[in-house]
Amino acid sequence: MYTIIVGGGDVGHYLARILLGEGHEILVIEKDSRQIDLVSEELGDVVMRGDGCEARVLEEAGTARAAMLIAVTGHDEDNLVACQVAKHKFNVPQTIARIKNPTHKALFEKLGIDATVCSTELILARIGFELPSHPIVPLIKLRGQGLEVVEVKIPAKSKMVGTDIASIQLPERSRIALIIRKDKGPLIPFPDIVIAAEDEIVAVAEPGSQEKLRDALAGK
Amino acid sequence: MNVVIMGCGRVGAMLAGLMDSQGHQVTILDVDAYSFRRLPSNFGGKALVGNATDHDTLKKAGIEKADVFVAVTQGDNRNVMATQIVKHIFNVPRVVCRIYDPIREEMYRELGLETISPTRMGAERLLQVIGG
């Protein structure tokens, strides 16, 4: 599968390494010659110099036969334009963009970019998870299902500690998928398992019902 | 008319001054307050520091009541992105976007944006002057 990566910074570099390792045919498009040297020194002749937002550069890169274009420069606007040019000029079936500003997600979706990954949101969620006041973290969106995989940390003072799984009232369409217990690792959520303090619960829920889920599990 | 202009370079500042003197309500945005030195001394509109690809900045600039939005920063992609936010998220009736790169300009025109390419216009005008 031919995949084009626009942006050869840290994210582009590591992504290229992973995709190459999986046997993909890849090309990294990068403007900065220092970054090009860094990537090509390790990965070989997989970098093209140029602006991945320019139709002429993308044409030269053979974008018309690419199965995927992933734009991971540090600038939301450049990632947007690279994906839009790939879609509209070269009919690339799948475009993925890295974004920094979480409010941009709605625009990218509206303009037909197939997926966005917001680094700021991921970092904030991870940091938030370490704070006692934020016991729920979104992990992955399940495409087409309107569901999300989330992780809930059970605070020591939660009233659910000592309750078995069968008696927890979950919101509609929510399911507990996995329980990760300190020192014990992952446990399958059989109905008779009793929740312990500091359990990490991986659950599936609708985005709109996450607060209810948090209250049901972390128990206010 | 209620106008929001993004980018207070030579073109943005001049446009803001002209529209202000014609009695329109003008708000101009730039990421660098130093750019506002280009505004005429009698400019009666609002000048705000901020990036117009940010929703909060746009709201502060009164985008929800704007009739027209014009993007004239140095960055083609920034202009394109801000214009699409204003058009598709805030539904401003008229948005105009400057794009230097003629190829990109053509594509965004096809996608329904009102675009201006000074590169194309300048070249065509020069050709006319030279008499080619």
mmCIF file of C-alpha atoms in Angstrom:
data_model
loop_
_atom_site.group_PDB
_atom_site.id
_atom_site.type_symbol
_atom_site.label_atom_id
_atom_site.label_comp_id
_atom_site.label_asym_id
_atom_site.label_seq_id
_atom_site.Cartn_x
_atom_site.Cartn_y
_atom_site.Cartn_z
ATOM 1 C CA MET A 1 0.000 0.000 0.000
ATOM 2 C CA TYR A 2 1.422 3.376 -1.015
ATOM 3 C CA THR A 3 1.214 5.935 1.779
ATOM 4 C CA ILE A 4 2.369 9.542 1.609
ATOM 5 C CA ILE A 5 3.416 11.319 4.791
ATOM 6 C CA VAL A 6 3.474 15.116 4.643
ATOM 7 C CA GLY A 7 5.888 16.481 7.243
ATOM 8 C CA GLY A 8 9.167 14.853 8.239
ATOM 9 C CA GLY A 9 9.486 16.140 11.804
ATOM 10 C CA ASP A 10 9.450 13.826 14.809
ATOM 11 C CA VAL A 11 5.941 12.521 14.172
ATOM 12 C CA GLY A 12 6.524 11.982 10.449
ATOM 13 C CA HIS A 13 9.877 10.333 11.073
ATOM 14 C CA TYR A 14 8.588 7.799 13.606
ATOM 15 C CA LEU A 15 5.445 7.146 11.604
ATOM 16 C CA ALA A 16 7.555 6.451 8.516
ATOM 17 C CA ARG A 17 9.708 4.025 10.493
ATOM 18 C CA ILE A 18 6.649 2.116 11.742
ATOM 19 C CA LEU A 19 4.961 1.947 8.332
ATOM 20 C CA LEU A 20 8.186 0.839 6.641
ATOM 21 C CA GLY A 21 8.539 -1.858 9.272
ATOM 22 C CA GLU A 22 5.047 -3.069 8.383
ATOM 23 C CA GLY A 23 6.052 -3.323 4.744
ATOM 24 C CA HIS A 24 4.252 -0.247 3.397
ATOM 25 C CA GLU A 25 5.578 1.662 0.442
ATOM 26 C CA ILE A 26 5.999 5.171 1.788
ATOM 27 C CA LEU A 27 7.181 8.617 0.798
ATOM 28 C CA VAL A 28 7.822 11.479 3.214
ATOM 29 C CA ILE A 29 7.451 15.004 1.817
ATOM 30 C CA GLU A 30 9.397 17.626 3.764
ATOM 31 C CA LYS A 31 10.548 21.196 3.130
ATOM 32 C CA ASP A 32 13.413 21.507 5.568
ATOM 33 C CA SER A 33 16.713 20.011 4.398
ATOM 34 C CA ARG A 34 17.931 19.312 7.935
ATOM 35 C CA GLN A 35 14.860 17.201 8.669
ATOM 36 C CA ILE A 36 15.306 15.457 5.317
ATOM 37 C CA ASP A 37 18.881 14.531 6.237
ATOM 38 C CA LEU A 38 17.774 13.168 9.609
ATOM 39 C CA VAL A 39 15.064 10.963 8.140
ATOM 40 C CA SER A 40 16.962 9.738 5.089
ATOM 41 C CA GLU A 41 20.056 8.952 7.123
ATOM 42 C CA GLU A 42 18.047 6.411 9.074
ATOM 43 C CA LEU A 43 15.388 5.264 6.646
ATOM 44 C CA GLY A 44 17.120 5.644 3.283
ATOM 45 C CA ASP A 45 15.737 7.090 0.101
ATOM 46 C CA VAL A 46 12.136 7.680 1.173
ATOM 47 C CA VAL A 47 12.092 11.455 1.411
ATOM 48 C CA MET A 48 11.169 13.988 -1.230
ATOM 49 C CA ARG A 49 11.975 17.644 -0.822
ATOM 50 C CA GLY A 50 9.060 19.982 -1.324
ATOM 51 C CA ASP A 51 5.884 21.544 -0.002
ATOM 52 C CA GLY A 52 3.261 18.841 0.457
ATOM 53 C CA CYS A 53 0.489 21.430 0.069
ATOM 54 C CA GLU A 54 1.452 22.105 -3.546
ATOM 55 C CA ALA A 55 -0.407 20.191 -6.213
ATOM 56 C CA ARG A 56 2.702 20.032 -8.398
ATOM 57 C CA VAL A 57 4.747 18.424 -5.636
ATOM 58 C CA LEU A 58 1.987 15.937 -4.876
ATOM 59 C CA GLU A 59 1.705 15.103 -8.567
ATOM 60 C CA GLU A 60 5.418 14.384 -8.756
ATOM 61 C CA ALA A 61 5.043 12.192 -5.671
ATOM 62 C CA GLY A 62 2.546 10.015 -7.534
ATOM 63 C CA THR A 63 -0.287 10.929 -5.183
ATOM 64 C CA ALA A 64 -2.958 9.683 -7.607
ATOM 65 C CA ARG A 65 -2.013 6.075 -6.818
ATOM 66 C CA ALA A 66 -1.650 6.609 -3.049
ATOM 67 C CA ALA A 67 -4.069 4.715 -0.811
ATOM 68 C CA MET A 68 -3.529 7.150 2.025
ATOM 69 C CA LEU A 69 -2.092 10.570 2.794
ATOM 70 C CA ILE A 70 -1.181 11.423 6.368
ATOM 71 C CA ALA A 71 -0.405 15.085 7.113
ATOM 72 C CA VAL A 72 1.621 15.520 10.296
ATOM 73 C CA THR A 73 3.349 18.894 10.027
ATOM 74 C CA GLY A 74 3.192 21.082 13.129
ATOM 75 C CA HIS A 75 0.704 23.447 11.470
ATOM 76 C CA ASP A 76 -3.019 22.704 11.359
ATOM 77 C CA GLU A 77 -3.546 24.871 8.275
ATOM 78 C CA ASP A 78 -0.834 23.085 6.290
ATOM 79 C CA ASN A 79 -2.219 19.691 7.259
ATOM 80 C CA LEU A 80 -5.694 20.785 6.187
ATOM 81 C CA VAL A 81 -4.572 22.040 2.789
ATOM 82 C CA ALA A 82 -2.391 18.976 2.094
ATOM 83 C CA CYS A 83 -5.372 16.707 2.797
ATOM 84 C CA GLN A 84 -7.772 18.823 0.752
ATOM 85 C CA VAL A 85 -5.440 18.893 -2.266
ATOM 86 C CA ALA A 86 -4.957 15.115 -1.951
ATOM 87 C CA LYS A 87 -8.710 14.561 -1.851
ATOM 88 C CA HIS A 88 -9.863 16.953 -4.508
ATOM 89 C CA LYS A 89 -7.016 16.855 -7.014
ATOM 90 C CA PHE A 90 -5.901 13.254 -6.643
ATOM 91 C CA ASN A 91 -8.905 11.402 -5.161
ATOM 92 C CA VAL A 92 -6.854 9.836 -2.373
ATOM 93 C CA PRO A 93 -9.284 7.443 -0.625
ATOM 94 C CA GLN A 94 -8.096 8.125 2.907
ATOM 95 C CA THR A 95 -6.640 11.291 4.422
ATOM 96 C CA ILE A 96 -5.562 11.681 8.025
ATOM 97 C CA ALA A 97 -4.497 14.956 9.632
ATOM 98 C CA ARG A 98 -2.709 15.795 12.828
ATOM 99 C CA ILE A 99 -4.212 18.826 14.534
ATOM 100 C CA LYS A 100 -3.057 20.895 17.471
ATOM 101 C CA ASN A 101 -6.061 23.095 18.137
ATOM 102 C CA PRO A 102 -8.967 20.895 19.310
ATOM 103 C CA THR A 103 -11.569 23.348 18.010
ATOM 104 C CA HIS A 104 -10.393 22.641 14.453
ATOM 105 C CA LYS A 105 -11.708 19.075 14.562
ATOM 106 C CA ALA A 106 -15.223 20.112 13.499
ATOM 107 C CA LEU A 107 -13.935 21.926 10.410
ATOM 108 C CA PHE A 108 -11.769 19.016 9.262
ATOM 109 C CA GLU A 109 -14.725 16.644 9.631
ATOM 110 C CA LYS A 110 -17.005 18.979 7.728
ATOM 111 C CA LEU A 111 -14.501 19.299 4.894
ATOM 112 C CA GLY A 112 -14.282 15.549 4.442
ATOM 113 C CA ILE A 113 -10.908 14.786 6.000
ATOM 114 C CA ASP A 114 -11.312 11.138 6.998
ATOM 115 C CA ALA A 115 -9.682 11.246 10.422
ATOM 116 C CA THR A 116 -7.988 13.720 12.733
ATOM 117 C CA VAL A 117 -5.652 13.123 15.626
ATOM 118 C CA CYS A 118 -5.406 15.966 18.108
ATOM 119 C CA SER A 119 -2.125 15.836 20.007
ATOM 120 C CA THR A 120 -3.166 18.578 22.438
ATOM 121 C CA GLU A 121 -6.320 16.711 23.395
ATOM 122 C CA LEU A 122 -4.438 13.456 23.906
ATOM 123 C CA ILE A 123 -1.835 15.103 26.096
ATOM 124 C CA LEU A 124 -4.453 16.962 28.123
ATOM 125 C CA ALA A 125 -6.485 13.786 28.589
ATOM 126 C CA ARG A 126 -3.433 11.887 29.796
ATOM 127 C CA ILE A 127 -2.451 14.645 32.219
ATOM 128 C CA GLY A 128 -6.055 15.022 33.312
ATOM 129 C CA PHE A 129 -6.186 11.318 34.096
ATOM 130 C CA GLU A 130 -3.449 11.789 36.670
ATOM 131 C CA LEU A 131 -5.502 14.456 38.418
ATOM 132 C CA PRO A 132 -7.964 13.149 41.014
ATOM 133 C CA SER A 133 -10.746 15.382 39.687
ATOM 134 C CA HIS A 134 -10.713 13.833 36.162
ATOM 135 C CA PRO A 135 -11.428 10.119 36.439
ATOM 136 C CA ILE A 136 -12.467 9.540 32.784
ATOM 137 C CA VAL A 137 -10.267 9.524 29.676
ATOM 138 C CA PRO A 138 -11.427 8.969 26.093
ATOM 139 C CA LEU A 139 -9.192 6.369 24.405
ATOM 140 C CA ILE A 140 -10.488 5.578 20.903
ATOM 141 C CA LYS A 141 -13.518 6.433 18.789
ATOM 142 C CA LEU A 142 -15.117 3.372 17.224
ATOM 143 C CA ARG A 143 -15.682 4.359 13.639
ATOM 144 C CA GLY A 144 -19.259 4.296 12.425
ATOM 145 C CA GLN A 145 -20.662 3.049 15.728
ATOM 146 C CA GLY A 146 -21.106 6.361 17.521
ATOM 147 C CA LEU A 147 -19.286 4.782 20.438
ATOM 148 C CA GLU A 148 -16.067 5.544 22.219
ATOM 149 C CA VAL A 149 -13.702 3.438 24.314
ATOM 150 C CA VAL A 150 -12.947 5.212 27.601
ATOM 151 C CA GLU A 151 -10.955 4.497 30.690
ATOM 152 C CA VAL A 152 -12.316 5.231 34.156
ATOM 153 C CA LYS A 153 -10.187 5.228 37.260
ATOM 154 C CA ILE A 154 -11.968 4.227 40.458
ATOM 155 C CA PRO A 155 -11.082 6.657 43.252
ATOM 156 C CA ALA A 156 -10.408 5.116 46.678
ATOM 157 C CA LYS A 157 -13.391 6.923 48.140
ATOM 158 C CA SER A 158 -15.821 5.866 45.392
ATOM 159 C CA LYS A 159 -19.001 4.282 46.762
ATOM 160 C CA MET A 160 -18.702 1.603 44.062
ATOM 161 C CA VAL A 161 -15.699 0.048 45.777
ATOM 162 C CA GLY A 162 -16.933 -3.321 47.059
ATOM 163 C CA THR A 163 -19.806 -3.549 44.547
ATOM 164 C CA ASP A 164 -19.947 -6.450 42.107
ATOM 165 C CA ILE A 165 -20.134 -5.775 38.353
ATOM 166 C CA ALA A 166 -23.618 -7.309 38.026
ATOM 167 C CA SER A 167 -25.198 -4.705 40.294
ATOM 168 C CA ILE A 168 -23.779 -1.646 38.559
ATOM 169 C CA GLN A 169 -26.383 0.345 36.626
ATOM 170 C CA LEU A 170 -24.652 1.364 33.400
ATOM 171 C CA PRO A 171 -26.080 3.905 30.948
ATOM 172 C CA GLU A 172 -27.726 2.486 27.811
ATOM 173 C CA ARG A 173 -25.320 0.978 25.223
ATOM 174 C CA SER A 174 -22.437 1.142 27.724
ATOM 175 C CA ARG A 175 -20.415 -1.972 28.500
ATOM 176 C CA ILE A 176 -17.490 -2.718 30.732
ATOM 177 C CA ALA A 177 -14.809 -4.313 28.570
ATOM 178 C CA LEU A 178 -11.884 -4.850 30.890
ATOM 179 C CA ILE A 179 -10.749 -4.220 34.456
ATOM 180 C CA ILE A 180 -7.122 -3.460 35.112
ATOM 181 C CA ARG A 181 -6.229 -4.058 38.722
ATOM 182 C CA LYS A 182 -3.117 -2.819 40.444
ATOM 183 C CA ASP A 183 -0.534 -5.618 40.761
ATOM 184 C CA LYS A 184 -2.935 -8.108 39.128
ATOM 185 C CA GLY A 185 -3.151 -6.840 35.563
ATOM 186 C CA PRO A 186 -6.164 -7.193 33.281
ATOM 187 C CA LEU A 187 -9.260 -9.075 34.484
ATOM 188 C CA ILE A 188 -12.252 -10.129 32.413
ATOM 189 C CA PRO A 189 -15.337 -8.387 33.861
ATOM 190 C CA PHE A 190 -17.331 -11.412 35.005
ATOM 191 C CA PRO A 191 -20.537 -10.358 36.821
ATOM 192 C CA ASP A 192 -19.264 -11.497 40.218
ATOM 193 C CA ILE A 193 -16.048 -9.454 40.148
ATOM 194 C CA VAL A 194 -15.997 -6.878 42.923
ATOM 195 C CA ILE A 195 -14.682 -3.389 42.155
ATOM 196 C CA ALA A 196 -11.607 -2.360 44.111
ATOM 197 C CA ALA A 197 -10.121 1.066 44.780
ATOM 198 C CA GLU A 198 -7.802 2.281 42.004
ATOM 199 C CA ASP A 199 -9.138 -0.211 39.474
ATOM 200 C CA GLU A 200 -8.878 1.100 35.935
ATOM 201 C CA ILE A 201 -11.973 0.207 33.985
ATOM 202 C CA VAL A 202 -11.988 0.162 30.208
ATOM 203 C CA ALA A 203 -15.533 0.690 28.967
ATOM 204 C CA VAL A 204 -17.453 1.394 25.768
ATOM 205 C CA ALA A 205 -19.935 4.265 25.853
ATOM 206 C CA GLU A 206 -21.746 6.810 23.733
ATOM 207 C CA PRO A 207 -19.985 10.182 23.868
ATOM 208 C CA GLY A 208 -23.138 11.771 25.309
ATOM 209 C CA SER A 209 -23.450 9.328 28.185
ATOM 210 C CA GLN A 210 -19.896 9.519 29.485
ATOM 211 C CA GLU A 211 -20.792 11.629 32.485
ATOM 212 C CA LYS A 212 -23.453 9.132 33.514
ATOM 213 C CA LEU A 213 -20.922 6.348 33.065
ATOM 214 C CA ARG A 214 -18.410 8.195 35.189
ATOM 215 C CA ASP A 215 -20.996 8.685 37.931
ATOM 216 C CA ALA A 216 -22.062 5.021 37.717
ATOM 217 C CA LEU A 217 -18.489 3.795 38.096
ATOM 218 C CA ALA A 218 -16.532 6.422 39.947
ATOM 219 C CA GLY A 219 -19.635 6.991 42.082
ATOM 220 C CA LYS A 220 -20.008 10.527 43.315
ATOM 221 C CA MET B 1 -21.787 46.545 6.614
ATOM 222 C CA ASN B 2 -20.051 44.607 9.353
ATOM 223 C CA VAL B 3 -16.589 43.497 8.208
ATOM 224 C CA VAL B 4 -13.913 41.342 9.845
ATOM 225 C CA ILE B 5 -10.452 41.436 8.251
ATOM 226 C CA MET B 6 -7.726 38.940 9.146
ATOM 227 C CA GLY B 7 -4.170 40.199 8.625
ATOM 228 C CA CYS B 8 -3.048 43.787 9.073
ATOM 229 C CA GLY B 9 -0.357 43.913 6.417
ATOM 230 C CA ARG B 10 -0.323 46.566 3.701
ATOM 231 C CA VAL B 11 -3.427 45.236 1.972
ATOM 232 C CA GLY B 12 -5.377 44.497 5.154
ATOM 233 C CA ALA B 13 -4.593 47.873 6.716
ATOM 234 C CA MET B 14 -5.453 49.772 3.553
ATOM 235 C CA LEU B 15 -8.716 47.876 3.053
ATOM 236 C CA ALA B 16 -9.630 48.454 6.709
ATOM 237 C CA GLY B 17 -8.949 52.192 6.348
ATOM 238 C CA LEU B 18 -10.971 52.480 3.146
ATOM 239 C CA MET B 19 -13.969 50.590 4.496
ATOM 240 C CA ASP B 20 -13.859 52.530 7.763
ATOM 241 C CA SER B 21 -13.850 55.853 5.908
ATOM 242 C CA GLN B 22 -16.887 54.667 3.925
ATOM 243 C CA GLY B 23 -18.767 54.234 7.184
ATOM 244 C CA HIS B 24 -18.597 50.444 7.555
ATOM 245 C CA GLN B 25 -18.022 48.721 10.880
ATOM 246 C CA VAL B 26 -14.540 47.244 10.649
ATOM 247 C CA THR B 27 -12.706 44.823 12.947
ATOM 248 C CA ILE B 28 -9.164 43.897 11.993
ATOM 249 C CA LEU B 29 -7.201 40.981 13.470
ATOM 250 C CA ASP B 30 -3.483 40.313 13.522
ATOM 251 C CA VAL B 31 -1.236 38.061 15.585
ATOM 252 C CA ASP B 32 1.222 40.933 16.039
ATOM 253 C CA ALA B 33 0.068 44.223 17.619
ATOM 254 C CA TYR B 34 2.970 46.008 15.889
ATOM 255 C CA SER B 35 1.173 45.490 12.550
ATOM 256 C CA PHE B 36 -1.538 47.917 13.618
ATOM 257 C CA ARG B 37 0.918 50.794 13.017
ATOM 258 C CA ARG B 38 -0.099 50.497 9.366
ATOM 259 C CA LEU B 39 -3.686 51.559 10.114
ATOM 260 C CA PRO B 40 -4.487 55.182 9.266
ATOM 261 C CA SER B 41 -4.329 57.515 12.289
ATOM 262 C CA ASN B 42 -8.050 58.292 12.045
ATOM 263 C CA PHE B 43 -9.089 54.612 11.914
ATOM 264 C CA GLY B 44 -12.331 54.272 13.869
ATOM 265 C CA GLY B 45 -12.733 50.490 13.801
ATOM 266 C CA LYS B 46 -11.541 47.817 16.206
ATOM 267 C CA ALA B 47 -8.062 46.294 16.104
ATOM 268 C CA LEU B 48 -7.653 42.978 17.956
ATOM 269 C CA VAL B 49 -4.584 40.830 18.576
ATOM 270 C CA GLY B 50 -5.284 37.181 17.833
ATOM 271 C CA ASN B 51 -5.276 34.343 15.358
ATOM 272 C CA ALA B 52 -8.421 34.090 13.248
ATOM 273 C CA THR B 53 -8.134 30.319 12.927
ATOM 274 C CA ASP B 54 -9.130 30.220 16.599
ATOM 275 C CA HIS B 55 -12.864 30.095 17.264
ATOM 276 C CA ASP B 56 -12.700 32.176 20.453
ATOM 277 C CA THR B 57 -10.735 34.928 18.723
ATOM 278 C CA LEU B 58 -13.288 34.999 15.902
ATOM 279 C CA LYS B 59 -16.148 35.262 18.389
ATOM 280 C CA LYS B 60 -14.367 38.102 20.170
ATOM 281 C CA ALA B 61 -14.070 39.838 16.814
ATOM 282 C CA GLY B 62 -17.859 39.595 16.433
ATOM 283 C CA ILE B 63 -17.815 37.019 13.644
ATOM 284 C CA GLU B 64 -21.336 35.883 14.523
ATOM 285 C CA LYS B 65 -22.684 39.273 13.408
ATOM 286 C CA ALA B 66 -20.327 39.813 10.469
ATOM 287 C CA ASP B 67 -21.599 40.259 6.924
ATOM 288 C CA VAL B 68 -18.195 39.870 5.311
ATOM 289 C CA PHE B 69 -14.906 38.205 6.238
ATOM 290 C CA VAL B 70 -11.652 38.828 4.374
ATOM 291 C CA ALA B 71 -8.447 36.813 4.919
ATOM 292 C CA VAL B 72 -5.261 38.576 3.835
ATOM 293 C CA THR B 73 -2.395 37.230 5.965
ATOM 294 C CA GLN B 74 0.902 36.249 4.356
ATOM 295 C CA GLY B 75 0.057 32.554 4.629
ATOM 296 C CA ASP B 76 -2.110 31.047 1.886
ATOM 297 C CA ASN B 77 -2.976 28.052 4.036
ATOM 298 C CA ARG B 78 -3.834 30.176 7.046
ATOM 299 C CA ASN B 79 -6.147 32.270 4.861
ATOM 300 C CA VAL B 80 -7.764 29.167 3.416
ATOM 301 C CA MET B 81 -8.318 27.621 6.813
ATOM 302 C CA ALA B 82 -9.715 30.758 8.459
ATOM 303 C CA THR B 83 -12.022 31.367 5.509
ATOM 304 C CA GLN B 84 -13.385 27.840 5.646
ATOM 305 C CA ILE B 85 -13.957 28.083 9.412
ATOM 306 C CA VAL B 86 -15.856 31.333 8.950
ATOM 307 C CA LYS B 87 -17.873 29.988 6.027
ATOM 308 C CA HIS B 88 -18.681 26.489 7.293
ATOM 309 C CA ILE B 89 -18.746 26.884 11.085
ATOM 310 C CA PHE B 90 -19.935 30.475 11.520
ATOM 311 C CA ASN B 91 -21.966 30.699 8.286
ATOM 312 C CA VAL B 92 -20.903 34.246 7.431
ATOM 313 C CA PRO B 93 -22.715 35.168 4.183
ATOM 314 C CA ARG B 94 -19.667 36.419 2.300
ATOM 315 C CA VAL B 95 -16.054 35.325 2.705
ATOM 316 C CA VAL B 96 -13.116 36.373 0.531
ATOM 317 C CA CYS B 97 -9.721 34.729 0.629
ATOM 318 C CA ARG B 98 -6.389 35.837 -0.771
ATOM 319 C CA ILE B 99 -4.271 32.986 -2.137
ATOM 320 C CA TYR B 100 -0.916 33.806 -3.739
ATOM 321 C CA ASP B 101 -0.451 30.359 -5.310
ATOM 322 C CA PRO B 102 -2.594 30.348 -8.499
ATOM 323 C CA ILE B 103 -2.965 26.546 -8.522
ATOM 324 C CA ARG B 104 -4.276 26.447 -4.984
ATOM 325 C CA GLU B 105 -6.461 29.436 -5.750
ATOM 326 C CA GLU B 106 -8.086 27.607 -8.640
ATOM 327 C CA MET B 107 -8.809 24.555 -6.514
ATOM 328 C CA TYR B 108 -10.436 26.523 -3.721
ATOM 329 C CA ARG B 109 -12.474 28.487 -6.246
ATOM 330 C CA GLU B 110 -13.748 25.148 -7.548
ATOM 331 C CA LEU B 111 -14.573 24.217 -3.952
ATOM 332 C CA GLY B 112 -16.783 27.271 -3.663
ATOM 333 C CA LEU B 113 -14.621 29.880 -1.946
ATOM 334 C CA GLU B 114 -14.447 33.425 -3.259
ATOM 335 C CA THR B 115 -10.725 33.771 -3.939
ATOM 336 C CA ILE B 116 -8.267 36.367 -5.209
ATOM 337 C CA SER B 117 -4.775 35.560 -6.454
ATOM 338 C CA PRO B 118 -2.592 38.693 -6.536
ATOM 339 C CA THR B 119 0.035 36.645 -8.386
ATOM 340 C CA ARG B 120 -2.269 35.921 -11.291
ATOM 341 C CA MET B 121 -3.757 39.438 -11.275
ATOM 342 C CA GLY B 122 -0.330 41.060 -11.082
ATOM 343 C CA ALA B 123 1.110 38.984 -13.907
ATOM 344 C CA GLU B 124 -1.890 39.593 -16.142
ATOM 345 C CA ARG B 125 -1.790 43.331 -15.450
ATOM 346 C CA LEU B 126 1.945 43.500 -16.153
ATOM 347 C CA LEU B 127 1.427 41.655 -19.400
ATOM 348 C CA GLN B 128 -1.248 44.177 -20.332
ATOM 349 C CA VAL B 129 1.018 47.130 -19.485
ATOM 350 C CA ILE B 130 3.913 45.718 -21.456
ATOM 351 C CA GLY B 131 1.510 45.065 -24.299
ATOM 352 C CA GLY B 132 2.162 41.359 -24.826
#
